[in-house]
Amino acid sequence: MPQMTVGLAMTLLIIGNVIAIFSDALIKTLSEDVAVYQFVFFRQFTAVLLLIPFCLKSSKKSLVDGLKWHAVRGHIWLLGAIFMVYSLNAMPLATANAIFYAAPLIMLPMAMMWFQEKLTVHSIGAGVFGFIGVLIVIRPTEIDWAATAAIVVAFTLAANNLLIRKLPKHQTVFQTLLLTNLVGMPASLGLAVFEGKPWDLAPMLTAAGSTLFILIYAGFCVMAYRSGEASKIASAEYSGLLGAVAVGLIWFDEIPDMGMAIGTAFIVLPLLWLAKVEAKNKRLTTQKNAEQEIDITLPKPILATNTTGS
């Protein structure tokens, strides 16, 4: 996959996060007594059905490449999906998503430890201000089970996005998404059986809709994080909070207050600032490289020497 600019990678993340909100909204429509493990299995099952037609022409060798890392990501994704259902059923949509969006901040130290990425002052500043915005939105007075579940989701999102770098680059986005869901299905089926509830196909349509939206998000994440440095683009993930506020207001009558507005400003404004700084740095780097190339190609002056001794 060709290297894309920081701006394009951040744009993909913005679009993906807004689309992902509709997946969360569908999950929130589930009844409180839904069989969670069954629903998660249905999501993976429908994901595989949606993705297989796009992977029929793929060679078997291409699909088994990097299977170890697909297995790691698939089971992390499964863990996050389970805790996401719990948190969304117990919390307002915007509040749950505000905690989910701690993931970009978590990614900064992860990227430094796993891939030796150098953290710039700008990326750290954007992440810190974004996290302050998350705290303003939540206004936490105590950590309950739902908040803990949402925090687990944030860690799984961060780990999954970073582990994209470990996947074979020749695999398509569709192959990557197919394998992520396929390798996790045995575990999710086992959990559904262990759950012991009667099988109910009624949530299958909701699972399919949620899967479609989250696959679009995951595909954009694969393209963005495979092509750009995580520490430079991760703050774009915060943009989905605006979508969560809008969908929560329209769909669930969750009226945002002044704290939500202030917290959102803390999240979005640093994102815009970071994009501007990165664009400026890229322009200066390009200009500097061009000047160096010109300097190399210019003929060097020949100094005359006096050999007559006069």
Coordinates of C-alpha atoms in Angstrom, one line a residue:
M1 CA 0.0 0.0 0.0
P2 CA 1.5 3.4 -1.0
Q3 CA 2.5 5.8 1.7
M4 CA -0.3 8.3 2.3
T5 CA 0.0 11.8 3.8
V6 CA -0.8 12.5 7.5
G7 CA -3.7 14.6 6.4
L8 CA -5.3 11.8 4.3
A9 CA -4.7 9.2 7.1
M10 CA -6.4 11.5 9.6
T11 CA -9.3 12.2 7.2
L12 CA -9.9 8.4 6.9
L13 CA -9.9 8.1 10.7
I14 CA -12.4 10.9 11.1
I15 CA -14.8 9.4 8.5
G16 CA -14.4 5.9 10.0
N17 CA -15.1 7.1 13.6
V18 CA -18.2 8.9 12.6
I19 CA -19.5 5.8 10.8
A20 CA -18.6 3.6 13.8
I21 CA -21.0 5.6 16.0
F22 CA -23.9 4.0 14.1
S23 CA -22.6 0.6 15.0
D24 CA -22.6 1.7 18.7
A25 CA -26.1 3.1 18.4
L26 CA -27.4 -0.2 17.1
I27 CA -25.8 -2.1 20.0
K28 CA -27.4 0.3 22.4
T29 CA -30.9 -0.6 21.0
L30 CA -30.5 -4.2 22.4
S31 CA -32.5 -5.2 25.4
E32 CA -30.7 -5.5 28.7
D33 CA -31.3 -9.3 28.9
V34 CA -29.7 -10.0 25.5
A35 CA -27.3 -12.9 25.3
V36 CA -24.1 -10.9 24.9
Y37 CA -21.8 -13.7 23.8
Q38 CA -24.4 -14.9 21.2
F39 CA -24.7 -11.4 19.9
V40 CA -20.9 -11.0 19.6
F41 CA -20.8 -14.4 17.7
F42 CA -23.5 -13.2 15.4
R43 CA -21.4 -10.1 14.6
Q44 CA -18.4 -12.1 13.7
F45 CA -20.5 -14.6 11.7
T46 CA -22.2 -11.9 9.6
A47 CA -18.8 -10.1 9.2
V48 CA -17.4 -13.3 7.6
L49 CA -20.4 -13.7 5.3
L50 CA -20.0 -10.0 4.2
L51 CA -16.3 -10.3 3.6
I52 CA -16.0 -13.7 1.9
P53 CA -17.2 -12.5 -1.6
F54 CA -14.4 -9.9 -1.6
C55 CA -11.7 -12.6 -0.8
L56 CA -12.8 -15.5 -3.1
K57 CA -10.0 -14.7 -5.5
S58 CA -7.3 -14.6 -2.8
S59 CA -4.7 -17.3 -2.8
K60 CA -4.6 -19.7 0.2
K61 CA -1.0 -18.7 0.9
S62 CA -1.9 -15.1 1.1
L63 CA -4.6 -15.8 3.6
V64 CA -2.4 -17.8 6.0
D65 CA 0.5 -15.3 6.0
G66 CA 0.9 -13.6 9.3
L67 CA -1.8 -15.9 10.9
K68 CA -0.2 -15.5 14.3
W69 CA -0.7 -11.8 14.4
H70 CA -4.2 -12.1 13.0
A71 CA -5.0 -14.5 15.8
V72 CA -3.7 -12.0 18.4
R73 CA -5.7 -9.1 16.9
G74 CA -8.8 -11.3 16.5
H75 CA -8.9 -12.3 20.1
I76 CA -8.2 -8.7 21.3
W77 CA -11.0 -7.6 19.0
L78 CA -13.3 -10.2 20.5
L79 CA -12.5 -9.0 24.0
G80 CA -13.2 -5.4 23.1
A81 CA -16.5 -6.3 21.4
I82 CA -17.8 -8.1 24.5
F83 CA -17.0 -5.2 26.8
M84 CA -18.3 -2.7 24.3
V85 CA -21.8 -4.3 24.5
Y86 CA -21.7 -4.2 28.3
S87 CA -20.6 -0.5 28.4
L88 CA -23.0 0.7 25.7
N89 CA -26.0 -0.9 27.4
A90 CA -25.2 0.8 30.7
M91 CA -24.0 4.3 29.7
P92 CA -25.1 7.2 27.5
L93 CA -23.8 6.9 24.0
A94 CA -21.6 10.0 24.1
T95 CA -20.2 9.2 27.6
A96 CA -19.2 5.6 26.6
N97 CA -17.6 6.9 23.4
A98 CA -15.7 9.6 25.4
I99 CA -14.0 6.8 27.3
F100 CA -13.4 4.8 24.1
Y101 CA -11.6 7.8 22.8
A102 CA -8.9 7.4 25.4
A103 CA -7.5 4.9 23.0
P104 CA -5.4 7.5 21.0
L105 CA -3.8 8.7 24.2
I106 CA -3.1 5.0 25.2
M107 CA -1.6 4.5 21.8
L108 CA 1.1 7.1 22.3
P109 CA 3.1 5.2 25.0
M110 CA 2.3 1.9 23.3
A111 CA 3.8 3.1 20.0
M112 CA 6.9 4.3 21.8
M113 CA 7.4 1.0 23.6
W114 CA 6.4 -1.4 20.8
F115 CA 7.8 0.5 17.8
Q116 CA 10.2 3.0 19.2
E117 CA 8.3 5.9 17.8
K118 CA 9.5 9.3 18.8
L119 CA 6.8 11.3 20.5
T120 CA 6.7 15.0 19.4
V121 CA 5.7 17.8 21.6
H122 CA 2.7 18.4 19.3
S123 CA 1.4 14.8 19.4
I124 CA 1.8 14.6 23.2
G125 CA 0.1 18.0 23.6
A126 CA -2.8 17.0 21.4
G127 CA -3.2 13.7 23.2
V128 CA -3.1 15.3 26.7
F129 CA -5.6 18.0 25.8
G130 CA -7.9 15.4 24.2
F131 CA -7.8 13.3 27.4
I132 CA -8.6 16.3 29.5
G133 CA -11.6 16.8 27.2
V134 CA -12.6 13.2 27.9
L135 CA -12.4 13.8 31.6
I136 CA -14.5 17.0 31.3
V137 CA -17.1 15.0 29.4
I138 CA -17.3 12.2 31.9
R139 CA -16.8 14.2 35.1
P140 CA -16.0 10.9 36.9
T141 CA -17.0 10.7 40.5
E142 CA -16.5 6.9 40.8
I143 CA -15.4 4.1 38.5
D144 CA -18.3 1.6 38.1
W145 CA -18.5 -1.6 36.1
A146 CA -19.7 0.2 33.0
A147 CA -16.8 2.7 33.0
T148 CA -14.3 -0.1 33.6
A149 CA -15.7 -2.0 30.7
A150 CA -15.4 1.1 28.5
I151 CA -11.7 1.5 29.6
V152 CA -11.0 -2.1 28.6
V153 CA -12.5 -1.3 25.2
A154 CA -10.2 1.7 24.9
F155 CA -7.1 -0.5 25.5
T156 CA -8.3 -3.1 23.0
L157 CA -8.8 -0.4 20.3
A158 CA -5.3 1.0 21.0
A159 CA -3.6 -2.4 20.8
N160 CA -5.5 -3.5 17.7
N161 CA -4.7 -0.4 15.8
L162 CA -1.0 -0.6 16.6
L163 CA -0.8 -4.3 15.8
I164 CA -1.9 -3.6 12.2
R165 CA 1.9 -2.9 11.6
K166 CA 2.6 -6.5 12.2
L167 CA 0.3 -7.7 9.5
P168 CA 1.6 -8.6 6.0
K169 CA 1.4 -5.5 3.8
H170 CA 0.5 -7.5 0.7
Q171 CA -2.9 -8.5 2.2
T172 CA -5.9 -6.5 1.2
V173 CA -8.1 -4.7 3.7
F174 CA -10.8 -7.2 3.1
Q175 CA -8.5 -10.1 3.8
T176 CA -7.3 -8.5 7.0
L177 CA -10.9 -7.9 8.2
L178 CA -11.9 -11.5 7.3
L179 CA -9.1 -13.1 9.2
T180 CA -9.6 -10.9 12.2
N181 CA -13.2 -12.1 12.6
L182 CA -12.6 -15.7 11.4
V183 CA -9.9 -16.6 13.9
G184 CA -12.0 -15.3 16.8
M185 CA -15.1 -17.3 15.9
P186 CA -14.2 -20.5 17.7
A187 CA -13.7 -18.6 20.9
S188 CA -16.9 -16.6 20.6
L189 CA -18.9 -19.7 19.8
G190 CA -17.4 -21.4 22.8
L191 CA -18.4 -18.4 25.0
A192 CA -21.9 -18.5 23.5
V193 CA -22.3 -22.2 24.4
F194 CA -20.8 -21.5 27.9
E195 CA -23.3 -18.7 28.3
G196 CA -26.1 -21.3 28.4
K197 CA -28.9 -19.1 27.1
P198 CA -31.4 -20.4 24.5
W199 CA -30.3 -19.5 20.9
D200 CA -32.3 -16.5 19.7
L201 CA -31.8 -15.3 16.1
A202 CA -33.8 -12.1 16.6
P203 CA -30.7 -9.9 17.2
M204 CA -29.0 -11.2 14.0
L205 CA -30.2 -8.3 11.9
T206 CA -29.0 -5.8 14.5
A207 CA -25.7 -7.7 14.6
A208 CA -25.4 -7.5 10.8
G209 CA -26.0 -3.8 10.7
S210 CA -23.6 -3.1 13.5
T211 CA -21.0 -5.3 11.8
L212 CA -21.3 -3.4 8.5
F213 CA -20.6 -0.1 10.1
I214 CA -17.8 -1.4 12.2
L215 CA -16.2 -3.1 9.2
I216 CA -16.0 0.2 7.4
Y217 CA -14.4 1.8 10.5
A218 CA -11.9 -1.1 10.8
G219 CA -11.1 -0.9 7.1
F220 CA -10.3 2.8 7.3
C221 CA -8.1 2.1 10.4
V222 CA -6.2 -0.6 8.6
M223 CA -5.5 1.8 5.7
A224 CA -4.6 4.8 8.0
Y225 CA -2.4 3.0 10.6
R226 CA -0.6 0.9 8.0
S227 CA 0.4 4.0 6.1
G228 CA 1.1 6.6 8.8
E229 CA 2.8 6.9 12.2
A230 CA 0.3 6.2 15.0
S231 CA 1.6 9.0 17.2
K232 CA 0.9 11.6 14.5
I233 CA -2.6 10.5 13.4
A234 CA -4.1 8.9 16.5
S235 CA -5.7 12.2 17.7
A236 CA -8.1 12.0 14.7
E237 CA -9.9 9.3 16.6
Y238 CA -11.4 11.9 18.9
S239 CA -13.5 13.3 16.1
G240 CA -16.1 10.5 16.5
L241 CA -17.2 12.1 19.8
L242 CA -19.0 14.7 17.8
G243 CA -20.9 12.0 16.0
A244 CA -21.7 10.3 19.3
V245 CA -23.2 13.6 20.7
A246 CA -25.3 14.1 17.6
V247 CA -26.6 10.5 17.4
G248 CA -27.2 10.4 21.1
L249 CA -29.3 13.5 20.9
I250 CA -31.4 12.5 17.8
W251 CA -31.8 8.8 18.5
F252 CA -31.8 8.5 22.3
D253 CA -32.8 12.0 23.5
E254 CA -29.5 12.4 25.3
I255 CA -29.2 16.2 25.6
P256 CA -25.5 17.4 25.9
D257 CA -24.7 20.0 28.5
M258 CA -22.1 22.7 28.8
G259 CA -19.5 20.2 30.1
M260 CA -20.0 18.1 26.9
A261 CA -19.5 21.2 24.7
I262 CA -16.3 22.3 26.6
G263 CA -14.9 18.8 26.6
T264 CA -15.6 18.4 22.9
A265 CA -13.7 21.7 22.2
F266 CA -10.7 20.3 24.2
I267 CA -10.8 17.2 22.0
V268 CA -11.4 18.7 18.5
L269 CA -9.3 21.9 18.6
P270 CA -6.0 20.2 19.4
L271 CA -6.8 17.8 16.5
L272 CA -7.1 20.7 14.0
W273 CA -3.9 22.2 15.5
L274 CA -2.0 19.0 15.1
A275 CA -3.1 18.6 11.5
K276 CA -1.9 22.1 10.7
V277 CA 1.4 21.6 12.4
E278 CA 2.1 18.3 10.6
A279 CA 1.2 19.9 7.3
K280 CA 3.6 22.7 7.9
N281 CA 6.4 20.3 9.0
K282 CA 5.8 18.2 5.8
R283 CA 6.0 21.3 3.7
L284 CA 9.3 22.5 5.3
T285 CA 10.8 19.0 5.0
T286 CA 9.9 18.8 1.3
Q287 CA 11.4 22.3 0.7
K288 CA 14.6 21.4 2.5
N289 CA 15.0 18.2 0.5
A290 CA 14.5 20.1 -2.7
E291 CA 17.1 22.6 -1.7
Q292 CA 19.6 19.8 -0.9
E293 CA 19.0 18.2 -4.3
I294 CA 19.6 21.5 -6.1
D295 CA 22.8 22.0 -4.1
I296 CA 24.1 18.5 -5.1
T297 CA 23.4 19.0 -8.8
L298 CA 25.1 22.4 -9.1
P299 CA 28.6 22.3 -10.6
K300 CA 31.4 23.0 -8.1
P301 CA 33.6 26.1 -9.0
I302 CA 37.2 25.2 -10.0
L303 CA 39.8 27.2 -8.1
A304 CA 42.7 28.4 -10.4
T305 CA 46.2 27.9 -8.9
N306 CA 49.3 30.0 -9.8
T307 CA 52.1 27.7 -11.0
T308 CA 54.5 30.4 -12.2
G309 CA 55.4 31.7 -8.7
S310 CA 54.6 35.3 -9.7

